[in-house]
Short mmCIF file of C-alpha atoms in Angstrom, two decimals:
data_model
loop_
_atom_site.label_atom_id
_atom_site.label_comp_id
_atom_site.label_asym_id
_atom_site.label_seq_id
_atom_site.Cartn_x
_atom_site.Cartn_y
_atom_site.Cartn_z
CA MET J 1 30.10 8.47 4.61
CA SER J 2 31.63 5.64 2.69
CA ALA J 3 30.36 4.59 -0.78
CA ARG J 4 28.74 1.37 0.78
CA GLU J 5 26.84 3.37 3.24
CA ARG J 6 25.61 5.78 0.63
CA LEU J 7 24.43 2.85 -1.54
CA VAL J 8 22.65 1.29 1.35
CA ARG J 9 20.96 4.63 2.27
CA ILE J 10 19.89 5.02 -1.38
CA ALA J 11 18.55 1.44 -1.69
CA SER J 12 16.67 2.05 1.58
CA ILE J 13 14.59 4.87 0.24
CA ASP J 14 10.90 3.99 0.40
CA GLY J 15 9.47 3.06 -2.97
CA LEU J 16 12.52 3.61 -4.98
CA PRO J 17 12.36 0.34 -7.19
CA ILE J 18 8.90 0.85 -8.41
CA ALA J 19 9.53 4.69 -9.03
CA ALA J 20 12.80 3.83 -10.97
CA ALA J 21 10.80 1.13 -12.88
CA LEU J 22 8.14 3.78 -13.76
CA VAL J 23 10.58 6.19 -15.00
CA ALA J 24 12.35 3.67 -17.03
CA ALA J 25 9.11 2.45 -18.65
CA ALA J 26 8.10 6.05 -19.55
CA VAL J 27 11.39 6.70 -21.11
CA PHE J 28 11.38 3.50 -23.05
CA PHE J 29 7.89 3.98 -24.40
CA THR J 30 8.59 7.78 -25.21
CA ALA J 31 11.62 6.54 -27.32
CA ALA J 32 9.59 3.79 -28.97
CA SER J 33 6.44 5.79 -29.78
CA PRO J 34 6.07 9.38 -30.69
CA PHE J 35 2.59 9.34 -29.36
CA PHE J 36 3.32 8.14 -25.81
CA PHE J 37 4.50 11.44 -24.18
CA THR J 38 1.77 13.67 -25.48
CA GLY J 39 -0.65 15.74 -23.42
CA GLU J 40 -3.67 13.85 -24.68
CA ASN J 41 -2.03 10.36 -23.99
CA ILE J 42 -0.93 11.23 -20.59
CA ARG J 43 -4.35 12.59 -19.64
CA ASN J 44 -5.97 9.42 -20.95
CA LEU J 45 -3.59 7.38 -18.97
CA LEU J 46 -4.19 9.15 -15.67
CA ILE J 47 -7.95 9.07 -16.21
CA GLN J 48 -8.02 5.32 -16.94
CA SER J 49 -5.79 4.59 -13.97
CA VAL J 50 -7.89 6.42 -11.44
CA PHE J 51 -10.01 3.27 -10.61
CA VAL J 52 -7.18 0.89 -10.01
CA ILE J 53 -5.36 3.66 -7.94
CA LEU J 54 -8.48 3.92 -5.61
CA LEU J 55 -8.72 0.14 -5.39
CA ALA J 56 -5.07 -0.29 -4.68
CA ALA J 57 -5.20 2.38 -1.90
CA GLY J 58 -7.99 0.55 -0.13
CA MET J 59 -6.16 -2.84 -0.79
CA THR J 60 -3.15 -1.33 0.96
CA TYR J 61 -5.02 -1.08 4.18
CA VAL J 62 -6.17 -4.72 3.93
CA LEU J 63 -2.61 -6.08 3.01
CA ILE J 64 -1.01 -4.23 5.70
CA VAL J 65 -2.98 -6.22 8.34
CA GLY J 66 -2.18 -9.31 6.59
CA GLY J 67 -5.58 -9.87 4.74
CA ILE J 68 -6.74 -9.83 1.18
CA ASP J 69 -9.88 -8.53 -0.58
CA LEU J 70 -10.77 -10.27 -3.79
CA SER J 71 -14.24 -8.65 -4.02
CA VAL J 72 -13.24 -5.03 -4.92
CA GLY J 73 -13.65 -5.61 -8.57
CA SER J 74 -17.26 -6.95 -8.46
CA THR J 75 -18.05 -4.40 -5.86
CA THR J 76 -16.91 -1.63 -8.18
CA GLY J 77 -19.13 -2.80 -11.02
CA LEU J 78 -22.11 -3.34 -8.76
CA SER J 79 -21.76 0.16 -7.19
CA ALA J 80 -21.67 1.73 -10.64
CA ALA J 81 -24.94 -0.11 -11.52
CA MET J 82 -26.57 1.07 -8.38
CA THR J 83 -25.52 4.57 -8.97
CA LEU J 84 -26.94 4.69 -12.60
CA MET J 85 -29.96 2.80 -11.66
CA THR J 86 -30.84 5.19 -8.78
CA ILE J 87 -30.21 8.39 -11.06
CA MET J 88 -32.15 6.79 -13.96
CA ASN J 89 -35.17 6.21 -11.73
CA GLY J 90 -35.47 10.14 -10.99
CA ALA J 91 -33.33 10.45 -7.94
CA PRO J 92 -30.96 13.45 -7.72
CA TRP J 93 -27.36 12.50 -8.53
CA PRO J 94 -26.04 12.93 -5.02
CA ILE J 95 -28.59 10.24 -3.83
CA GLY J 96 -27.18 8.08 -6.80
CA VAL J 97 -23.66 8.71 -5.40
CA LEU J 98 -24.70 7.82 -1.87
CA ALA J 99 -26.38 4.61 -3.31
CA GLY J 100 -23.07 3.59 -5.00
CA ILE J 101 -20.99 4.18 -1.91
CA GLY J 102 -23.59 2.48 0.11
CA THR J 103 -23.37 -0.67 -1.88
CA GLY J 104 -19.63 -0.79 -1.14
CA VAL J 105 -20.42 -0.08 2.62
CA VAL J 106 -22.64 -3.21 2.63
CA VAL J 107 -20.04 -5.40 0.99
CA GLY J 108 -17.52 -4.15 3.32
CA VAL J 109 -19.63 -4.82 6.39
CA ILE J 110 -20.35 -8.38 5.16
CA ASN J 111 -16.61 -9.13 4.57
CA GLY J 112 -15.64 -7.59 7.87
CA PHE J 113 -18.29 -9.58 9.82
CA PHE J 114 -17.41 -12.99 8.40
CA ILE J 115 -13.59 -12.39 8.56
CA ALA J 116 -13.00 -10.27 11.69
CA ILE J 117 -15.96 -11.53 13.87
CA LEU J 118 -16.63 -15.15 12.67
CA GLN J 119 -12.87 -15.62 11.95
CA ILE J 120 -13.56 -17.18 8.40
CA ASN J 121 -10.54 -17.16 6.06
CA ALA J 122 -10.39 -13.89 4.04
CA PHE J 123 -9.68 -15.55 0.74
CA ILE J 124 -12.75 -17.73 1.03
CA VAL J 125 -15.05 -14.93 2.23
CA THR J 126 -14.07 -12.38 -0.44
CA LEU J 127 -14.07 -15.01 -3.15
CA ALA J 128 -17.57 -15.51 -2.22
CA THR J 129 -18.62 -11.82 -2.21
CA LEU J 130 -16.84 -11.58 -5.49
CA SER J 131 -19.10 -14.22 -6.99
CA ILE J 132 -22.17 -12.76 -5.39
CA GLY J 133 -21.35 -9.16 -6.60
CA ALA J 134 -20.80 -10.49 -10.09
CA GLY J 135 -23.92 -12.40 -10.05
CA ALA J 136 -25.98 -9.52 -8.72
CA LEU J 137 -24.55 -7.20 -11.52
CA GLN J 138 -25.52 -9.77 -14.12
CA VAL J 139 -29.13 -9.93 -12.91
CA ILE J 140 -29.44 -6.11 -12.72
CA THR J 141 -28.09 -5.54 -16.27
CA SER J 142 -29.91 -8.33 -17.84
CA GLY J 143 -33.27 -6.81 -17.01
CA THR J 144 -32.40 -3.14 -17.29
CA GLN J 145 -30.39 -1.08 -19.80
CA LEU J 146 -28.21 1.22 -17.65
CA THR J 147 -26.99 3.92 -19.93
CA GLY J 148 -27.59 7.45 -21.01
CA VAL J 149 -27.72 9.49 -17.75
CA ASP J 150 -28.33 13.24 -18.67
CA SER J 151 -27.10 14.69 -15.33
CA GLU J 152 -24.26 17.19 -16.43
CA THR J 153 -23.08 17.60 -12.79
CA PHE J 154 -22.78 13.90 -12.28
CA LEU J 155 -20.81 13.30 -15.52
CA ALA J 156 -18.66 16.21 -14.71
CA LEU J 157 -17.23 14.13 -11.65
CA THR J 158 -14.80 12.62 -14.16
CA GLN J 159 -15.51 14.32 -17.48
CA GLY J 160 -14.80 17.92 -16.30
CA SER J 161 -11.61 19.68 -15.06
CA ILE J 162 -10.17 21.79 -12.51
CA LEU J 163 -7.48 24.08 -13.61
CA GLY J 164 -6.94 21.79 -16.50
CA ILE J 165 -6.59 18.74 -14.31
CA PRO J 166 -9.42 16.02 -14.72
CA THR J 167 -11.89 16.23 -11.90
CA GLY J 168 -11.77 12.52 -11.30
CA LEU J 169 -7.97 12.66 -10.82
CA VAL J 170 -8.28 15.61 -8.47
CA ILE J 171 -10.91 13.64 -6.42
CA THR J 172 -8.66 10.61 -6.37
CA LEU J 173 -5.58 12.48 -5.19
CA VAL J 174 -7.61 14.02 -2.33
CA ILE J 175 -8.66 10.64 -1.16
CA ILE J 176 -5.12 9.26 -1.58
CA ALA J 177 -3.81 12.05 0.39
CA ILE J 178 -6.24 11.37 3.23
CA LEU J 179 -5.71 7.70 3.20
CA GLU J 180 -1.82 8.38 3.48
CA TRP J 181 -2.15 10.76 6.20
CA VAL J 182 -4.43 8.33 8.31
CA LEU J 183 -2.08 5.41 7.63
CA LEU J 184 1.11 7.24 8.66
CA ALA J 185 0.19 10.06 11.01
CA THR J 186 -2.56 8.59 13.31
CA PRO J 187 -2.59 5.98 16.14
CA TYR J 188 -5.15 4.01 14.01
CA GLY J 189 -2.75 3.77 11.20
CA ARG J 190 0.14 2.75 13.59
CA SER J 191 -2.22 0.06 15.03
CA LEU J 192 -2.65 -1.45 11.66
CA PHE J 193 0.99 -1.86 11.10
CA ALA J 194 1.32 -3.39 14.70
CA VAL J 195 -1.52 -5.95 13.78
CA GLY J 196 0.18 -6.81 10.60
CA THR J 197 3.58 -7.09 12.14
CA ASN J 198 2.86 -9.15 15.23
CA PRO J 199 -0.78 -9.63 16.26
CA GLN J 200 -0.09 -11.15 19.61
CA ALA J 201 2.14 -8.17 20.55
CA ALA J 202 -0.49 -5.73 19.26
CA PHE J 203 -3.24 -7.48 21.31
CA LEU J 204 -1.13 -7.20 24.47
CA ALA J 205 -0.59 -3.57 23.80
CA GLY J 206 -4.22 -3.03 23.72
CA THR J 207 -5.15 -3.03 20.12
CA SER J 208 -8.34 -4.84 19.17
CA ILE J 209 -7.48 -7.24 16.34
CA ARG J 210 -11.24 -7.85 15.46
CA ARG J 211 -11.82 -4.16 15.20
CA ALA J 212 -8.86 -3.47 13.08
CA ASN J 213 -9.64 -6.25 10.65
CA PHE J 214 -13.31 -5.13 10.44
CA SER J 215 -12.29 -1.59 9.77
CA VAL J 216 -10.01 -2.30 6.87
CA TYR J 217 -12.55 -4.43 5.01
CA LEU J 218 -15.23 -1.87 5.70
CA LEU J 219 -12.78 0.80 4.33
CA SER J 220 -11.91 -1.42 1.20
CA GLY J 221 -15.57 -1.49 0.43
CA VAL J 222 -16.13 2.20 0.73
CA ILE J 223 -13.28 2.85 -1.62
CA ALA J 224 -14.58 0.28 -4.04
CA GLY J 225 -17.99 2.02 -3.94
CA ALA J 226 -16.43 5.28 -4.61
CA ALA J 227 -14.48 3.82 -7.60
CA GLY J 228 -17.78 2.52 -8.89
CA VAL J 229 -19.45 6.01 -8.73
CA LEU J 230 -16.45 7.54 -10.75
CA LEU J 231 -16.59 4.63 -13.28
CA ALA J 232 -20.23 5.15 -13.79
CA SER J 233 -19.63 8.87 -14.42
CA HIS J 234 -16.74 8.05 -16.77
CA LEU J 235 -18.55 5.48 -18.78
CA ASN J 236 -22.16 6.77 -18.40
CA SER J 237 -23.10 3.03 -18.83
CA VAL J 238 -22.90 -0.38 -17.05
CA GLN J 239 -22.38 -3.56 -18.74
CA PRO J 240 -22.37 -7.19 -17.38
CA GLY J 241 -18.78 -7.86 -16.09
CA LEU J 242 -17.83 -4.34 -15.32
CA GLY J 243 -15.06 -4.19 -12.90
CA GLN J 244 -14.07 -7.84 -13.71
CA GLY J 245 -10.29 -8.16 -13.16
CA TYR J 246 -9.90 -4.94 -11.29
CA GLU J 247 -9.17 -6.76 -7.98
CA LEU J 248 -6.16 -8.47 -9.54
CA SER J 249 -4.93 -5.19 -10.92
CA ALA J 250 -5.34 -3.58 -7.48
CA ILE J 251 -3.40 -6.49 -5.81
CA ALA J 252 -0.69 -6.28 -8.59
CA ALA J 253 -0.36 -2.49 -8.04
CA ALA J 254 0.01 -2.80 -4.33
CA VAL J 255 2.58 -5.60 -4.65
CA LEU J 256 4.53 -3.69 -7.27
CA GLY J 257 4.69 -0.96 -4.94
CA GLY J 258 6.38 -3.14 -2.39
CA ILE J 259 3.40 -3.87 -0.08
CA ALA J 260 4.28 -6.96 1.91
CA LEU J 261 1.62 -9.61 1.51
CA SER J 262 2.48 -10.94 4.90
CA GLY J 263 1.49 -7.62 6.43
CA GLY J 264 3.10 -4.87 8.34
CA ARG J 265 4.77 -2.93 5.63
CA GLY J 266 3.35 -0.53 2.95
CA SER J 267 2.11 2.84 2.11
CA VAL J 268 -0.70 4.23 -0.11
CA TRP J 269 1.61 6.49 -2.36
CA ARG J 270 3.55 3.33 -3.24
CA SER J 271 0.38 1.57 -4.36
CA LEU J 272 -0.29 4.72 -6.45
CA ILE J 273 3.13 4.38 -8.28
CA GLY J 274 2.53 0.72 -8.92
CA ALA J 275 -0.91 1.49 -10.44
CA LEU J 276 0.52 4.03 -12.68
CA PHE J 277 3.30 1.65 -13.69
CA LEU J 278 0.73 -0.76 -14.75
CA ALA J 279 -1.23 1.91 -16.66
CA THR J 280 2.07 2.96 -18.31
CA LEU J 281 2.87 -0.42 -19.35
CA SER J 282 -0.59 -1.22 -20.86
CA GLN J 283 -0.81 2.12 -22.66
CA GLY J 284 2.90 1.85 -23.93
CA LEU J 285 2.35 -1.68 -25.24
CA GLN J 286 -0.70 -0.55 -27.18
CA LEU J 287 1.11 2.19 -28.87
CA VAL J 288 4.10 0.15 -29.88
CA GLY J 289 1.70 -2.32 -31.45
CA VAL J 290 1.85 -5.39 -29.02
CA ASP J 291 -1.10 -7.78 -29.27
CA PRO J 292 -3.36 -7.05 -26.33
CA LEU J 293 -3.35 -10.90 -25.69
CA TRP J 294 0.22 -10.46 -24.38
CA PHE J 295 -0.77 -7.72 -21.77
CA ASN J 296 -1.70 -10.18 -18.95
CA ILE J 297 1.43 -12.20 -19.57
CA VAL J 298 3.58 -9.05 -19.40
CA THR J 299 1.72 -7.89 -16.36
CA GLY J 300 2.20 -11.22 -14.53
CA ALA J 301 5.91 -11.25 -15.30
CA SER J 302 6.23 -7.71 -14.07
CA ILE J 303 4.79 -8.66 -10.79
CA VAL J 304 7.04 -11.69 -10.35
CA ILE J 305 10.20 -9.62 -11.25
CA ALA J 306 9.12 -6.84 -8.93
CA VAL J 307 8.54 -9.07 -6.03
CA ALA J 308 11.78 -10.78 -6.65
CA PHE J 309 13.71 -7.59 -7.04
CA ASP J 310 12.03 -5.99 -3.79
CA ARG J 311 12.98 -9.41 -1.82
CA ALA J 312 16.54 -9.19 -3.17
CA THR J 313 16.66 -5.52 -2.24
CA GLN J 314 15.60 -6.20 1.35
CA HIS J 315 18.00 -8.86 1.78
CA PHE J 316 20.81 -6.76 0.36
CA ILE J 317 19.97 -3.92 2.83
CA ALA J 318 19.65 -6.19 5.82
CA GLY J 319 23.01 -7.84 5.06
CA GLN J 320 24.87 -4.48 4.62
CA LEU J 321 23.36 -3.06 7.78
CA ARG J 322 24.63 -6.11 9.63
CA SER J 323 27.87 -5.70 8.18
CA LEU J 324 28.18 -2.04 8.97
CA ALA J 325 26.98 -2.71 12.52
CA ARG J 326 29.78 -5.34 12.97
CA LYS J 327 32.24 -2.86 11.54
CA GLN J 328 31.28 -0.18 13.99
CA ASN J 329 31.44 -2.49 16.86
CA HIS J 330 34.76 -3.65 15.88
CA ASP J 331 36.09 -0.08 15.48
CA ILE J 332 34.64 1.00 18.86
CA SER J 333 36.14 -2.05 20.68
CA GLY J 334 39.46 -1.79 18.88
CA GLY J 335 39.65 1.98 19.64
CA GLY J 336 38.94 1.20 23.31
CA LEU J 337 41.77 -1.29 23.53
CA GLU J 338 44.21 0.99 21.82
CA ALA J 339 43.31 3.83 24.05
CA GLU J 340 43.78 1.64 27.04
CA ALA J 341 47.19 0.32 25.81
CA ARG J 342 48.29 3.93 25.29
CA ARG J 343 47.11 5.14 28.77
CA PRO J 344 50.10 5.76 31.03
CA PRO J 345 50.21 3.64 34.24
CA ALA J 346 48.61 5.21 37.29
CA ALA J 347 50.98 6.36 40.05
CA ALA J 348 50.94 4.28 43.19
CA ALA J 349 49.26 5.82 46.15
CA PRO J 350 51.40 6.38 49.15
CA ILE J 351 50.79 4.06 52.10
CA GLU J 352 50.38 5.70 55.41
CA ALA J 353 52.12 4.40 58.33
CA GLN J 354 49.84 2.73 60.91
CA PRO J 355 50.44 1.65 64.44
CA ALA J 356 51.30 -1.86 65.00
CA GLY J 357 48.27 -4.18 65.25
CA ALA J 358 45.94 -1.51 63.91
CA GLY J 359 44.96 -3.71 60.81
CA ASN J 360 44.32 -6.72 62.98
CA HIS J 361 42.25 -4.75 65.35
CA GLU J 362 39.92 -3.36 62.48
CA ILE J 363 39.57 -6.95 61.06
CA THR J 364 38.68 -8.30 64.48
CA SER J 365 36.05 -5.47 64.99
CA GLY J 366 34.55 -6.05 61.62
CA ALA J 367 34.18 -9.80 62.40
CA ARG J 368 32.42 -9.01 65.64
CA ASN J 369 30.09 -6.67 63.89
CA LEU J 370 29.01 -9.45 61.52
#
């Protein structure tokens, strides 16, 4: 294998750019601050990134079919409010969890109905549900103080640990593993890639475009509801504006992970790496003393750079693959000509003697048969 082929193979590794960026950021902040690479800081970083990781995983499904969901942030906040309000009104904590996830289901069904069934633009629909969810959260929290749930089991969903690993992180990793398996190893996942790549071809192959679109928005709502439940357990309180901006972080994490906004390309674990990169960037900037006002600027610049780098990498790989294909075709055709030139001439077959007029007789007989 030549050096160029080896380089192309390395550059083609799925998720390599964002993984390299994450490692580089971790090394930089470890050198810049003695407090970054400590057990307590890494634990806090992972716990704080759980919610964005979940939302980015659900967003991955939506982006793969070529859609977008701006409502996941407000859905997360509203689900957290419904969870705490249900428990505070005397319901057992499992009922509160179901109330939070059910809120996400309702939002997902609304988004899926208007986008997949009524064919309304996804940006418009999810922007509307974002506003509705944020307004509903404002109404709920203005009349009720949602704080101080005393259910230890519910609080242990994020504040406990399993073998030293935060419970919230364990739950998140299980959900991520299931979503990744469904996306990459099931016919349903393959149909989503087909819809995002070429909807017409997917339809002709028997895939229901409306059903696929409806399902991803429903799934995104369910994941946002689950994130809201974990957020309520983590904070044990809900304030107006909770979850605001999470939708942008989820989209940013997916884009940083190389998920194509045009659809047809992506994976859940790459969104996870993108979310970890954002959390590492935010935590590291805080520790080195950067003004928090610069966080959004740095995050936005990182997204642009990541997209540009991913696009350049894809063009580089495509160009190198075309060049290698031309070289292989040239070698094959050239080798064939050289072999033909080196082949000794075939010996002439002996001509058997025939009676005079035999050939003319065969030709005349053949003409009559025609």
